[in-house]
Coordinates of C-alpha atoms and ligand atoms in Angstrom, one line a residue:
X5 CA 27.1 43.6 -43.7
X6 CA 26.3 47.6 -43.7
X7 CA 25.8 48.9 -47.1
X8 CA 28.5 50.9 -48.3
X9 CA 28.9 54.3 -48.9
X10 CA 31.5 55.3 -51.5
X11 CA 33.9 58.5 -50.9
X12 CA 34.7 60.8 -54.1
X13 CA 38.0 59.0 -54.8
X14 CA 35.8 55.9 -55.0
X15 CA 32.7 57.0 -56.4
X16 CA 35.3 58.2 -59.4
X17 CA 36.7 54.7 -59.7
X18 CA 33.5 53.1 -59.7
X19 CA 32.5 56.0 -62.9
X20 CA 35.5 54.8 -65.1
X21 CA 35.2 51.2 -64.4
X22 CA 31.6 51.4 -65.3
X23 CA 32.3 53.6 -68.3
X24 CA 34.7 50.8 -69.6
X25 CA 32.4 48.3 -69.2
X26 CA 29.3 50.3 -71.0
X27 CA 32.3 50.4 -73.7
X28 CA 32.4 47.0 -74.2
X29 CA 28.5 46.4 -74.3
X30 CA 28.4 48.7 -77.0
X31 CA 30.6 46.8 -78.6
X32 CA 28.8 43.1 -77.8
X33 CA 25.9 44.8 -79.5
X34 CA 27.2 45.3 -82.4
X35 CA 28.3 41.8 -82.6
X36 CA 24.9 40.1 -81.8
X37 CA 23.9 38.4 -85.2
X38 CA 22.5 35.0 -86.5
X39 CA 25.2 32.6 -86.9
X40 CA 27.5 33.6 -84.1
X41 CA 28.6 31.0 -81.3
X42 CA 27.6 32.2 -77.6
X43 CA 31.3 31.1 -77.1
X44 CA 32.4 34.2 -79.3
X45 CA 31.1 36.5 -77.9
X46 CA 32.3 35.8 -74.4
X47 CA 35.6 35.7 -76.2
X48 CA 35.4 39.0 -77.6
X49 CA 34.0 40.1 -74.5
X50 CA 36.8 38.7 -72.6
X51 CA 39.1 40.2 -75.0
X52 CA 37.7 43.4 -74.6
X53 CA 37.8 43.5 -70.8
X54 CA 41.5 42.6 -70.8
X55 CA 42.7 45.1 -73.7
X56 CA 41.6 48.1 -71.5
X57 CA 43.4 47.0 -68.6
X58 CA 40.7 45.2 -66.6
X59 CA 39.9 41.9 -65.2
X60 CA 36.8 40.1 -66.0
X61 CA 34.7 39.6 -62.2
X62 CA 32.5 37.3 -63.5
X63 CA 35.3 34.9 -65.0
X64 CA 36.2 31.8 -61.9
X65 CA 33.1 33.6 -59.5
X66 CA 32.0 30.4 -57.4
X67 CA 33.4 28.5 -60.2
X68 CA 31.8 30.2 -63.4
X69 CA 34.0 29.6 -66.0
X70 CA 33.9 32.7 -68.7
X71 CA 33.6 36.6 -68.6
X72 CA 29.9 36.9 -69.9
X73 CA 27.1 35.0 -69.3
X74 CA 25.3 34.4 -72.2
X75 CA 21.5 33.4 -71.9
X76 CA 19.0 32.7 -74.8
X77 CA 15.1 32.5 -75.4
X78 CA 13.7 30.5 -72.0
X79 CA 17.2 31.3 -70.2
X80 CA 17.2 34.1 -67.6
X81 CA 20.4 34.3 -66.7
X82 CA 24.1 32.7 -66.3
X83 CA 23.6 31.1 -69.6
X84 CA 27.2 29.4 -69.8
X85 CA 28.9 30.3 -73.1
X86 CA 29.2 27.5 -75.8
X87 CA 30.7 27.3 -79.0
X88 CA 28.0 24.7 -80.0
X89 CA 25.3 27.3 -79.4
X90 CA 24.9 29.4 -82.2
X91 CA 22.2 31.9 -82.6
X92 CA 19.8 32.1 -84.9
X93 CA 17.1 34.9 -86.8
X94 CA 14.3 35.1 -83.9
X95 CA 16.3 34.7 -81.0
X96 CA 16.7 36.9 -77.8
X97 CA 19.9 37.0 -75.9
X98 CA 20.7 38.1 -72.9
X99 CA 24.4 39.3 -72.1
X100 CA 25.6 40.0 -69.0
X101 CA 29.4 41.7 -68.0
X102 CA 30.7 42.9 -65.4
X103 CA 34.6 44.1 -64.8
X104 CA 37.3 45.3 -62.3
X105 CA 38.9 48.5 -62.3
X106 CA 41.8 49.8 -59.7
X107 CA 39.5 47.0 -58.1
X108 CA 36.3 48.3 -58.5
X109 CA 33.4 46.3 -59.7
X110 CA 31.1 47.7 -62.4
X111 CA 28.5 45.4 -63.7
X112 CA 25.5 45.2 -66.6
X113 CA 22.9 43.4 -68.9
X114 CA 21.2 44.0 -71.8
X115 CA 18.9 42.1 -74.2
X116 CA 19.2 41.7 -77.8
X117 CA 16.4 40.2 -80.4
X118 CA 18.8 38.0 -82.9
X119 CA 17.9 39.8 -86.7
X120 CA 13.9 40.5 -87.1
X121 CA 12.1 38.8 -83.9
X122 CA 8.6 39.1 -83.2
X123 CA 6.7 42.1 -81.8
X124 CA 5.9 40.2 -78.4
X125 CA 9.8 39.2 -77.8
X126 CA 10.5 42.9 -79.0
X127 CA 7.7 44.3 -76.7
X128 CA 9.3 41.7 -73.7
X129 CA 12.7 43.5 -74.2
X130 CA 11.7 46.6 -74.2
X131 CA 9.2 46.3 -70.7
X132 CA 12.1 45.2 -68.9
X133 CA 14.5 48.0 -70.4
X134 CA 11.7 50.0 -69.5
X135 CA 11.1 48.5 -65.5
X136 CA 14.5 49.6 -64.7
X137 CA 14.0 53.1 -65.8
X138 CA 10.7 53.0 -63.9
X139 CA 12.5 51.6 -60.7
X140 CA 15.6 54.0 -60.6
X141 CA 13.2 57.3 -60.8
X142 CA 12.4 56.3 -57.2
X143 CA 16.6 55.7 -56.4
X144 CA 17.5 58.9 -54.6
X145 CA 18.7 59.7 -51.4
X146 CA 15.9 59.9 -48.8
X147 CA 13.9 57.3 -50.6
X148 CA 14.1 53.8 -49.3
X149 CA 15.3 50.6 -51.6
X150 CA 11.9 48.7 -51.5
X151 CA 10.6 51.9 -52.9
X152 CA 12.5 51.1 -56.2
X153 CA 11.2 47.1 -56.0
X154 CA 7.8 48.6 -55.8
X155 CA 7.9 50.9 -58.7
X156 CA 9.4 47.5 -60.9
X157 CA 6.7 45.5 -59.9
X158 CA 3.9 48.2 -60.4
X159 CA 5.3 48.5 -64.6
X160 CA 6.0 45.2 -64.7
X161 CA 2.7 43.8 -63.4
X162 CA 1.0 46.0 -65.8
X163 CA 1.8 44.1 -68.6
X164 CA 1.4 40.7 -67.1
X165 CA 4.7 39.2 -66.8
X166 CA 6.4 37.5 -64.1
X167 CA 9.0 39.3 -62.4
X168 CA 11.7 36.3 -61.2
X169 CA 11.8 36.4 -57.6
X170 CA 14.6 34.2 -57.0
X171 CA 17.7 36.3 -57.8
X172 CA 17.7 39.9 -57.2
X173 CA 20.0 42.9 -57.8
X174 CA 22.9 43.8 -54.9
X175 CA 25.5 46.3 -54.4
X176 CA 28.5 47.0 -55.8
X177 CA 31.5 48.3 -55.4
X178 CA 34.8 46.2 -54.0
X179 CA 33.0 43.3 -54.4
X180 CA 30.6 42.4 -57.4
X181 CA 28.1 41.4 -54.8
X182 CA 27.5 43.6 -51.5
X183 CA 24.8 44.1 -49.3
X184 CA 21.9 45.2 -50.3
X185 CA 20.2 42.4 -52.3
X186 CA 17.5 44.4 -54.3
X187 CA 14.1 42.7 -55.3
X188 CA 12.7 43.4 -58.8
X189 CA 9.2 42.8 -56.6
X190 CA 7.1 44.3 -54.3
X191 CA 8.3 44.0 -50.6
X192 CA 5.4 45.4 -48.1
X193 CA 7.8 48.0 -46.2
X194 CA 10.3 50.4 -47.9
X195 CA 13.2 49.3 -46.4
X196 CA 16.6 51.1 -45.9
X197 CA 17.0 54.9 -46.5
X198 CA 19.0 55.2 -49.9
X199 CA 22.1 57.5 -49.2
X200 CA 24.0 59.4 -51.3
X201 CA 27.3 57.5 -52.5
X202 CA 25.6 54.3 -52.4
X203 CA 26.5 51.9 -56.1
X204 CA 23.5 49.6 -56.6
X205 CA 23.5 47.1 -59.4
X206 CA 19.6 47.0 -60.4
X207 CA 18.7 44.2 -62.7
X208 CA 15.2 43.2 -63.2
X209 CA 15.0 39.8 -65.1
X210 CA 11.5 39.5 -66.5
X211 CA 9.7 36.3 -67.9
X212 CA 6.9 36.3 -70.7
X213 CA 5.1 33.5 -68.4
X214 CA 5.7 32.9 -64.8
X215 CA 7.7 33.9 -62.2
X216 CA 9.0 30.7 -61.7
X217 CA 12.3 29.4 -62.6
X218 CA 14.6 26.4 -62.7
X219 CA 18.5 25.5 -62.9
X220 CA 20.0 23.2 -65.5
X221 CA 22.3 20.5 -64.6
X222 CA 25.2 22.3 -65.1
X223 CA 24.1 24.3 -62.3
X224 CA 24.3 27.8 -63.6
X225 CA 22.1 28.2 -66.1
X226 CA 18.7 29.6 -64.5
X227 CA 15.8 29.1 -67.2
X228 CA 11.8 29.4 -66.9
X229 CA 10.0 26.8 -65.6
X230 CA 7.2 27.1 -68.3
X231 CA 9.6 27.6 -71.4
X232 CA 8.4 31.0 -71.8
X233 CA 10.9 34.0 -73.2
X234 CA 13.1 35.6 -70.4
X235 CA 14.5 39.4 -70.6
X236 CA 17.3 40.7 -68.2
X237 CA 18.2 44.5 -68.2
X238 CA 20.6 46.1 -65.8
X239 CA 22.9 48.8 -64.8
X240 CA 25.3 50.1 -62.0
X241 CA 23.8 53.2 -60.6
X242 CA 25.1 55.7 -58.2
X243 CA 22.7 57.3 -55.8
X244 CA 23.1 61.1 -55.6
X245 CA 20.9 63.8 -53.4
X246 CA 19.2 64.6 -57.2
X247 CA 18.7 62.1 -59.8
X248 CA 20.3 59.1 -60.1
X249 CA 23.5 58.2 -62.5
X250 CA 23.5 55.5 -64.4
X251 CA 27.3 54.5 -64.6
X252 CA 27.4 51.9 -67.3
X253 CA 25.6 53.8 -70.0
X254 CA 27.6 55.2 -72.7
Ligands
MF3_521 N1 25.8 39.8 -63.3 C1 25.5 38.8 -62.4 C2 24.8 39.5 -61.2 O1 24.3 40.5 -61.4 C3 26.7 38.1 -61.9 C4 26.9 36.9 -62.6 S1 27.7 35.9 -61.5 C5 28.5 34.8 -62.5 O2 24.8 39.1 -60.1 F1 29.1 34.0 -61.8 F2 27.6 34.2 -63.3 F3 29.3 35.4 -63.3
CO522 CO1 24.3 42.1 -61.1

């Protein structure tokens, strides 16, 4: 599939669907506290989504069955909500939304410590935050996509974490998932010349150990292999000839 450049009309659809949705992670924030269910907040989520007109994309995708995915401590991503999971003081969580707009797909993560965490959980969060800034002053037009990867890895590496390697971040727009994928590693060639117009979801997920992950039985959920704490930052991001907009921040 070619990579898909949006027009103005769409490139202003993809804006307000992503302004929505940094909306409602604002909101989520707020929420995050010790003794609330990872069920809730999908709920509120859900409700949030729905109340300004949208549709939840993650919500029946391959089967996932809620609007955020909710992933805590050793869990990367696609954590299924539960209302027998409650966090606690010390906790990190991951939440990740995504919704449609006049069918248009915006999608995001962020990672929360649960009340007072400790300074290596807090310092995890804030590398990953921190990758995807590093990764998206390389997303311009006349760049190439593995020149983003690169610039990840290069932060990311620094500090000694592993960068997961089996999911990646994609483009967006009429779908939640369009070509390209977009590795949070290092790649050997740059790859295809970024455009202008072009909506790219980038989402490093970033372990405290090793790269290496595993699913759960419920097939979803995507944890480390070694136990250790997992961070996930992302953001829908519209390449321009200058720099770079970040859709889904507030
Ligand atoms: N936000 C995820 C991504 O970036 C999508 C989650 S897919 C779901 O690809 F099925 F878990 F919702
Ligand atoms: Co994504």
């Amino acid at each position: 599939m070619a990579v898909s450049v949006k027009s103005a009309r769409e490139i202003e659809l993809m804006r307000e669907s992503c302004k929505i949705l940094a909306e409602v992670h604002e909101k989520l924030g707020e929420a995050i506290c010790p003794g609330i269910s990872t069920a809730e907040i999908d709920a509120l989520g859900e409700r949030l989504i729905r109340e300004s007109g949208c549709i939840p994309n993650f919500l029946n995708y391959n089967g996932y069955p809620a609007s955020v995915c909710v992933s805590v401590n050793d869990e990367v991503v696609h954590g299924i909500p539960s209302k027998t999971r409650i966090l606690k003081e010390g906790d990190i969580v991951s939440l990740d939304a995504g919704l449609i707009y006049k069918g248009y797909h915006s999608d995001a993560a962020r990672t929360y410590g649960v009340g007072r965490i400790s300074e290596e959980a807090e310092k995890l969060i804030q590398v990953t935050k921190q990758s995807f800034f590093e990764g998206i002053k390389k997303a311009r037009a006349g760049n190439h996509l593995y020149d983003i990867s690169a610039a990840i890895d290069a932060y990311v590496s620094s500090y000694g974490y592993g960068i997961v390697r089996s999911l990646v971040g994609h483009g967006i727009g009429t779908a939640l998932h369009e070509d390209p994928q977009i590795p949070n590693f290092k790649q050997w060639r740059r790859g295809l010349k970024l455009q202008a117009g072009m909506t790219l979801a980038i989402e490093p997920m970033i372990n405290m150990g090793g790269y290496e992950v595993a699913w759960l039985d419920d097939d979803w959920t995507v944890v480390t292999q070694d136990g250790s704490l997992s961070a996930h930052y992302e953001n829908t991001v519209l390449i321009t000839d200058g720099e770079p907009e970040i859709l889904t921040l507030p």
